[in-house]
Coordinates of C-alpha atoms in Angstrom, one line a residue:
M1 CA 0.1 -0.2 0.1
P2 CA 1.1 3.6 -0.8
Q3 CA 2.5 5.0 2.5
P4 CA 0.2 8.5 3.2
A5 CA 1.9 11.8 2.4
A6 CA 3.0 14.0 5.0
D7 CA 1.1 16.6 4.7
I8 CA 0.0 17.4 8.3
Y9 CA 2.2 20.2 10.2
I10 CA 2.4 21.0 14.2
G11 CA 2.5 24.4 15.3
V12 CA 3.6 24.6 18.8
M13 CA 3.2 28.2 21.2
S14 CA 3.5 29.0 24.5
G15 CA 3.5 32.8 24.4
T16 CA 4.2 35.8 26.9
S17 CA 1.1 35.0 28.8
L18 CA 3.2 31.9 30.0
D19 CA -0.1 30.0 30.7
N20 CA -0.1 26.8 28.3
I21 CA 1.8 24.7 25.5
D22 CA -0.9 24.9 22.8
V23 CA -0.5 22.2 20.0
V24 CA -2.1 22.4 16.6
A25 CA -2.1 19.8 13.8
V26 CA -3.2 21.3 10.1
R27 CA -3.1 20.9 7.2
F28 CA -2.8 23.6 4.4
T29 CA -4.9 23.3 1.3
Q30 CA -4.3 24.1 -2.1
A31 CA -7.2 26.2 -2.0
G32 CA -5.6 28.5 0.9
H33 CA -8.1 27.1 3.6
V34 CA -6.8 25.6 7.2
E35 CA -8.0 22.2 7.5
S36 CA -7.4 21.4 11.6
I37 CA -6.7 17.9 12.6
A38 CA -6.3 18.2 16.4
R39 CA -5.2 20.1 19.0
H40 CA -4.0 19.8 22.8
S41 CA -2.6 22.0 25.8
D42 CA -0.7 21.6 28.4
P43 CA 0.0 23.8 30.9
L44 CA 3.4 25.6 31.4
P45 CA 4.5 24.1 35.1
Q46 CA 4.3 27.0 37.8
D47 CA 8.4 26.9 38.4
I48 CA 9.1 27.4 34.8
K49 CA 6.7 30.5 34.6
A50 CA 8.0 32.1 37.8
T51 CA 11.5 31.3 36.0
V52 CA 10.4 32.7 32.9
I53 CA 9.2 36.0 34.3
T54 CA 12.6 36.1 36.6
L55 CA 14.4 36.5 33.8
S56 CA 12.4 38.7 31.7
R57 CA 12.7 41.8 34.2
G58 CA 16.8 41.4 34.2
H59 CA 17.6 39.2 37.1
P60 CA 20.8 37.0 36.4
M61 CA 20.4 33.5 35.7
S62 CA 23.6 31.1 36.2
V63 CA 24.3 29.4 32.9
K64 CA 23.8 25.8 34.2
A65 CA 20.3 26.9 35.2
L66 CA 19.7 28.5 31.9
G67 CA 20.7 25.6 29.8
E68 CA 18.6 23.0 32.3
L69 CA 15.6 25.2 31.5
D70 CA 16.1 25.0 27.6
R71 CA 16.2 21.3 28.1
R72 CA 13.1 20.9 30.2
L73 CA 11.3 23.5 28.0
G74 CA 12.1 21.1 25.1
E75 CA 11.2 18.3 26.9
C76 CA 7.7 19.6 27.7
Y77 CA 6.8 20.6 24.0
A78 CA 7.9 17.2 23.3
N79 CA 5.8 16.1 25.7
A80 CA 2.9 18.0 24.7
I81 CA 3.2 17.0 20.8
N82 CA 3.5 13.0 21.7
T83 CA 0.3 13.5 23.3
L84 CA -1.3 15.1 20.6
L85 CA -0.2 12.4 18.0
E86 CA -1.5 9.8 20.2
Q87 CA -5.1 11.2 20.6
A88 CA -5.2 11.9 17.3
A89 CA -3.8 8.5 16.2
L90 CA -1.3 9.8 14.4
L91 CA 2.4 8.9 13.3
P92 CA 5.6 10.8 13.2
K93 CA 5.7 10.1 9.3
H94 CA 2.1 11.9 8.8
V95 CA 4.3 15.0 9.6
A96 CA 6.4 17.0 7.6
A97 CA 7.7 19.4 10.5
V98 CA 6.9 20.5 13.8
G99 CA 7.0 24.6 13.9
C100 CA 8.1 25.7 17.8
H101 CA 8.2 29.1 18.5
G102 CA 9.6 28.5 21.9
Q103 CA 9.2 30.4 24.9
T104 CA 10.3 33.6 25.1
V105 CA 12.8 35.0 27.9
Y106 CA 13.9 38.2 26.6
H107 CA 13.5 40.4 23.9
Q108 CA 15.4 43.5 23.5
P109 CA 14.9 44.8 19.6
S110 CA 17.4 47.9 19.7
G111 CA 20.4 49.1 21.0
D112 CA 24.0 48.2 20.2
Y113 CA 23.1 44.2 20.3
P114 CA 19.8 43.8 19.3
F115 CA 19.0 40.1 20.0
T116 CA 15.7 37.8 21.2
M117 CA 15.8 34.5 23.3
Q118 CA 14.0 31.6 22.9
L119 CA 14.4 28.2 25.3
G120 CA 12.6 25.2 24.1
D121 CA 15.7 22.8 22.7
A122 CA 14.7 22.0 19.2
N123 CA 17.2 19.2 19.0
V124 CA 15.1 17.5 22.2
I125 CA 11.4 18.1 20.4
A126 CA 13.2 16.5 17.0
A127 CA 14.8 13.4 19.0
R128 CA 11.7 12.5 21.4
T129 CA 9.2 13.2 18.5
G130 CA 10.9 11.8 15.4
I131 CA 9.5 14.5 13.4
T132 CA 11.8 17.5 11.5
T133 CA 11.4 20.9 13.9
V134 CA 12.0 24.1 12.8
A135 CA 12.6 26.2 15.4
D136 CA 14.2 29.5 15.8
F137 CA 12.4 32.0 13.8
R138 CA 13.0 35.7 15.5
R139 CA 16.7 35.5 15.0
K140 CA 17.4 35.3 11.3
D141 CA 15.0 38.5 10.9
M142 CA 16.7 41.0 13.6
A143 CA 20.0 39.4 11.6
Y144 CA 18.5 41.3 8.9
G145 CA 18.3 44.4 11.0
G146 CA 14.3 44.0 12.1
Q147 CA 12.8 43.8 15.4
G148 CA 12.1 40.2 15.0
A149 CA 8.1 40.7 15.8
P150 CA 5.5 40.5 14.8
L151 CA 6.2 37.4 12.7
V152 CA 2.2 36.2 12.9
P153 CA 1.3 39.2 9.9
A154 CA 2.3 37.1 6.9
F155 CA 0.4 34.5 7.7
H156 CA -2.6 36.9 8.5
N157 CA -2.4 38.0 5.2
D158 CA -2.4 34.7 3.4
Y159 CA -5.6 33.4 5.3
F160 CA -7.5 36.6 5.6
A161 CA -7.0 39.2 2.7
D162 CA -9.9 40.5 1.4
S163 CA -10.3 43.0 -1.5
E164 CA -13.5 44.3 -0.5
Q165 CA -12.1 45.9 3.0
A166 CA -10.0 46.5 5.5
T167 CA -9.2 44.0 7.7
A168 CA -7.2 43.9 11.2
V169 CA -6.0 40.7 12.9
V170 CA -5.5 40.9 16.6
N171 CA -3.5 39.1 18.2
I172 CA -4.1 39.3 22.3
G173 CA -2.0 37.7 24.3
G174 CA 0.3 38.9 26.8
I175 CA 1.6 41.5 24.4
A176 CA -0.8 42.4 21.8
N177 CA 0.2 43.3 18.2
V178 CA -2.0 44.1 15.0
S179 CA -2.0 43.0 11.6
M180 CA -3.6 45.4 9.1
I181 CA -4.5 43.7 6.1
C182 CA -5.8 46.3 3.3
P183 CA -6.7 46.4 -0.2
D184 CA -5.4 49.8 -1.5
R185 CA -2.3 49.7 1.0
P186 CA 1.0 47.6 1.8
L187 CA 0.5 45.3 5.1
Y188 CA 1.5 46.5 8.5
G189 CA 1.3 45.7 11.8
Y190 CA 3.3 45.8 14.8
D191 CA 2.9 45.3 19.1
T192 CA 0.6 47.6 20.3
G193 CA 1.5 46.8 23.6
P194 CA 0.2 44.9 26.7
G195 CA -2.9 42.7 26.0
N196 CA -3.8 41.0 29.0
M197 CA 0.2 41.1 31.0
L198 CA -0.7 43.7 33.0
M199 CA -4.3 43.2 33.8
D200 CA -3.3 39.2 34.7
A201 CA -0.2 40.8 36.8
W202 CA -2.4 42.8 38.8
T203 CA -5.1 40.5 39.3
Q204 CA -2.8 37.7 40.8
R205 CA -0.9 40.3 42.8
H206 CA -4.3 41.3 44.2
R207 CA -6.8 38.4 44.0
H208 CA -4.6 35.8 44.0
Q209 CA -6.3 33.9 40.8
A210 CA -4.3 33.4 37.1
Y211 CA -6.4 36.1 35.5
D212 CA -9.6 38.1 35.6
K213 CA -12.1 36.0 33.8
D214 CA -14.2 37.7 31.3
G215 CA -12.9 40.8 32.6
E216 CA -15.9 40.6 35.4
W217 CA -13.5 42.1 38.4
A218 CA -12.4 45.3 35.6
A219 CA -16.3 45.6 35.0
T220 CA -17.0 46.2 38.6
S221 CA -15.2 49.2 38.4
C222 CA -14.7 52.7 35.4
A223 CA -11.3 53.4 34.0
Y224 CA -9.7 56.6 35.9
Q225 CA -8.9 58.6 33.3
P226 CA -5.9 60.5 34.4
L227 CA -4.1 57.1 35.4
L228 CA -5.1 56.3 31.7
N229 CA -3.7 59.3 30.0
R230 CA -0.3 58.9 32.3
L231 CA 0.0 55.3 30.7
L232 CA -0.6 56.4 27.4
S233 CA 1.9 59.1 27.5
D234 CA 4.4 56.4 27.8
A235 CA 7.2 57.0 24.8
Y236 CA 6.1 53.3 23.5
F237 CA 2.7 54.1 22.0
S238 CA 3.4 57.1 20.1
R239 CA 6.9 55.4 18.9
P240 CA 6.8 54.6 15.2
A241 CA 6.5 51.2 13.9
P242 CA 8.3 48.9 13.2
K243 CA 8.4 48.6 16.9
S244 CA 7.7 45.3 19.4
T245 CA 7.8 44.9 22.7
G246 CA 7.7 42.7 25.6
R247 CA 7.3 41.7 29.8
E248 CA 10.8 43.0 30.0
Y249 CA 9.1 46.7 29.4
F250 CA 5.5 46.0 30.5
N251 CA 5.5 44.2 33.7
L252 CA 4.5 45.5 37.5
D253 CA 7.4 47.4 38.2
W254 CA 6.4 50.0 35.1
L255 CA 2.7 50.2 36.5
D256 CA 3.8 50.5 40.0
R257 CA 5.7 53.6 38.9
H258 CA 3.1 55.8 37.5
L259 CA 0.9 54.6 40.5
L260 CA 2.9 56.7 42.8
A261 CA 1.0 59.8 41.6
F262 CA -2.3 58.5 42.4
S263 CA -4.4 56.8 45.2
L264 CA -6.7 54.2 43.4
S265 CA -8.5 51.3 44.9
P266 CA -7.2 47.9 43.0
D267 CA -10.6 47.9 41.0
Q268 CA -10.0 50.9 39.6
V269 CA -6.7 49.7 38.6
Q270 CA -7.6 46.9 37.0
A271 CA -10.9 48.8 35.0
T272 CA -7.8 51.1 34.0
L273 CA -5.4 48.9 32.4
L274 CA -8.5 46.9 30.3
A275 CA -8.9 50.5 28.8
L276 CA -5.1 50.7 28.3
T277 CA -5.1 47.3 26.4
A278 CA -8.5 48.4 24.5
E279 CA -7.2 52.3 23.3
S280 CA -3.5 51.5 22.5
I281 CA -5.2 48.5 20.0
A282 CA -7.6 51.0 19.0
L283 CA -4.9 53.8 18.4
A284 CA -3.6 51.0 16.0
I285 CA -6.8 51.1 13.8
R286 CA -8.6 54.1 14.3
P287 CA -6.6 55.9 11.4
L288 CA -8.4 53.8 8.7
E289 CA -12.2 55.0 8.9
R290 CA -14.3 51.1 8.8
G291 CA -13.6 47.5 8.4
R292 CA -13.7 44.2 10.4
V293 CA -11.4 43.1 13.2
F294 CA -11.3 39.5 14.1
V295 CA -9.8 39.1 17.7
C296 CA -7.7 36.4 18.5
G297 CA -5.4 35.0 22.0
G298 CA -6.9 34.5 25.5
G299 CA -8.1 38.3 25.5
A300 CA -10.5 37.4 22.6
H301 CA -12.1 35.4 25.5
N302 CA -12.5 38.4 27.8
Q303 CA -15.8 39.8 27.0
A304 CA -15.2 43.0 29.1
L305 CA -12.6 43.9 26.9
M306 CA -14.2 42.6 23.6
H307 CA -16.9 45.4 24.6
A308 CA -14.4 48.0 25.4
L309 CA -12.9 47.7 22.2
Q310 CA -16.5 47.8 19.9
Q311 CA -16.9 50.8 21.8
A312 CA -13.3 52.5 20.7
L313 CA -14.2 51.6 17.4
P314 CA -17.6 52.0 16.6
Q315 CA -17.2 52.0 12.8
W316 CA -15.5 48.7 12.5
S317 CA -16.9 44.9 13.1
I318 CA -15.9 43.1 15.5
A319 CA -15.4 39.4 16.4
Q320 CA -13.3 36.5 17.4
T321 CA -11.3 34.3 14.1
D322 CA -13.8 31.9 14.8
D323 CA -16.4 33.2 12.7
A324 CA -13.7 33.6 9.8
G325 CA -12.8 29.8 10.3
I326 CA -9.8 29.3 12.8
S327 CA -10.1 29.2 16.4
C328 CA -8.9 32.3 18.4
D329 CA -6.9 29.8 20.7
D330 CA -5.4 28.0 18.1
M331 CA -4.2 31.1 15.3
E332 CA -0.6 31.6 16.9
A333 CA 0.4 28.0 17.0
I334 CA -1.2 27.4 13.5
A335 CA 0.7 30.7 12.2
F336 CA 3.8 29.0 13.3
A337 CA 3.1 25.6 11.5
W338 CA 2.4 27.6 8.7
L339 CA 5.9 29.4 9.1
A340 CA 7.7 25.8 9.1
R341 CA 6.2 25.4 6.3
Q342 CA 7.1 28.5 4.6
T343 CA 10.7 27.3 5.7
L344 CA 10.9 23.8 4.2
N345 CA 9.6 25.1 1.1
H346 CA 12.4 28.1 1.0
Q347 CA 10.2 30.8 1.1
P348 CA 10.4 33.8 3.4
G349 CA 8.1 34.0 6.7
N350 CA 8.6 37.7 7.6
V351 CA 7.4 41.2 6.2
P352 CA 10.2 43.6 6.2
A353 CA 7.7 46.7 6.3
V354 CA 6.4 45.1 9.5
T355 CA 9.6 43.8 11.7
G356 CA 11.8 46.7 9.9
A357 CA 14.2 43.5 8.4
T358 CA 16.2 44.8 5.1
Q359 CA 14.6 42.2 2.9
A360 CA 12.6 39.1 3.4
C361 CA 14.2 35.9 4.4
C362 CA 12.9 32.3 5.0
L363 CA 13.1 32.1 9.2
G364 CA 14.1 29.5 11.4
A365 CA 16.9 26.5 11.7
I366 CA 15.4 23.2 10.7
Y367 CA 16.4 20.2 13.2
L368 CA 16.5 17.1 11.7
P369 CA 15.1 13.7 13.9
Y370 CA 18.6 11.7 12.3

C-alpha cells in the first residue's frame, strides 16, 4: 500500500501570557484554507513560569540554570506533541514538520546589540518526536536589521486578505499585536503594547487568581482617566513602527512607577488596565475609517475587553477569529506551523515593512530527527 503523504504540520506556541503550551495539527489546502486535525494544551509548569518572569525582568541566572531551563522546555514541548499524536492516532511519518516558537525569555529589539531569546531545545523535540522541527524563527529577521516581531502578519495576510475591505487581525496574548490588511496599501503591523499581561499580573497580586475571567473584576469599576492618560503618555505608544515589546518593558515595575502619582483602589486600576489594552489597540486601527476586526488569543474570551474594543472602534465590526474559521485559541500555533512550511519550501516568512528587516528571508533553523 502507498504511504500517506506527510502533509500535516504541527505548530507549538507558549506565549507571553505563560499559561499553556498549545499544540495544533493542521493541513494547509491548495485553496488557501486551514484544515484543523487536532489540538492539545498542557499547562506550563508553575516553576517554569516563575523562572521566565524572573529572567524577563533582568534578574541574573547561572549558565547551568539557563541550560537546564532550555532542556526542560524542550522536554515539555515534546511531551505535548507526543500526547497530541497519540490522541489523534497520528504517526510521525504523517507530519511534515513541527514549527515551535519556543518560550521567549528576553526580547531586546534595539540598542547596540539587539537580540531575542527563545528557549526550548529543538534537538530534544526532534529526537523525542521523530519529526523534523523548525525553530528559532525570530533571530534571522533580527540579523537583517528587523525587530524579530511580529511574525504572524504574513500568515494573517495569506488567510484573511479581502479585496473589498480593510481587515485588522488582533492577537491579544500577554502582549497585543495587530496586522493591518488593506486592499489599497501595503501590509503593516506591530506590537501595540500590553495585552493581558498587566491585567493578569494585577489580578494575581490582589486577588490571587491567574486572570480576571471575562473581565468581571474590571467591569465592577470604571477606568480612571488621569491614570489612563499617564500610561498612554509612555513613549512606546507614540513611537512609529516598526516596533515590538514584551514583559521586559511592560510589567508591574512599570505600572507601579506610574501609580505613585495616584491613590486608587485595586478595582479602579484593573479597569484602567483593561482600558489601556483596548485603547492602545484602537490607536493602531482607528486611522482607517471602517472595516472588520478579528480577535484571537486569550483576550478574545474577555467579554469586557471585547466590549471596550467595540466602543473604541464603533465603525468596525469586531468578532473572534472563530467566525472566520480559525479558533482564537489556535491562531498563533497555526501561524508557526505555517512558518515551518514556509521554511521547508524555502519561502520567506517575515514582512520587512512590518519588522523593519532589510529584506524578506527564510526564517528558522531546521532540526532533523536523525
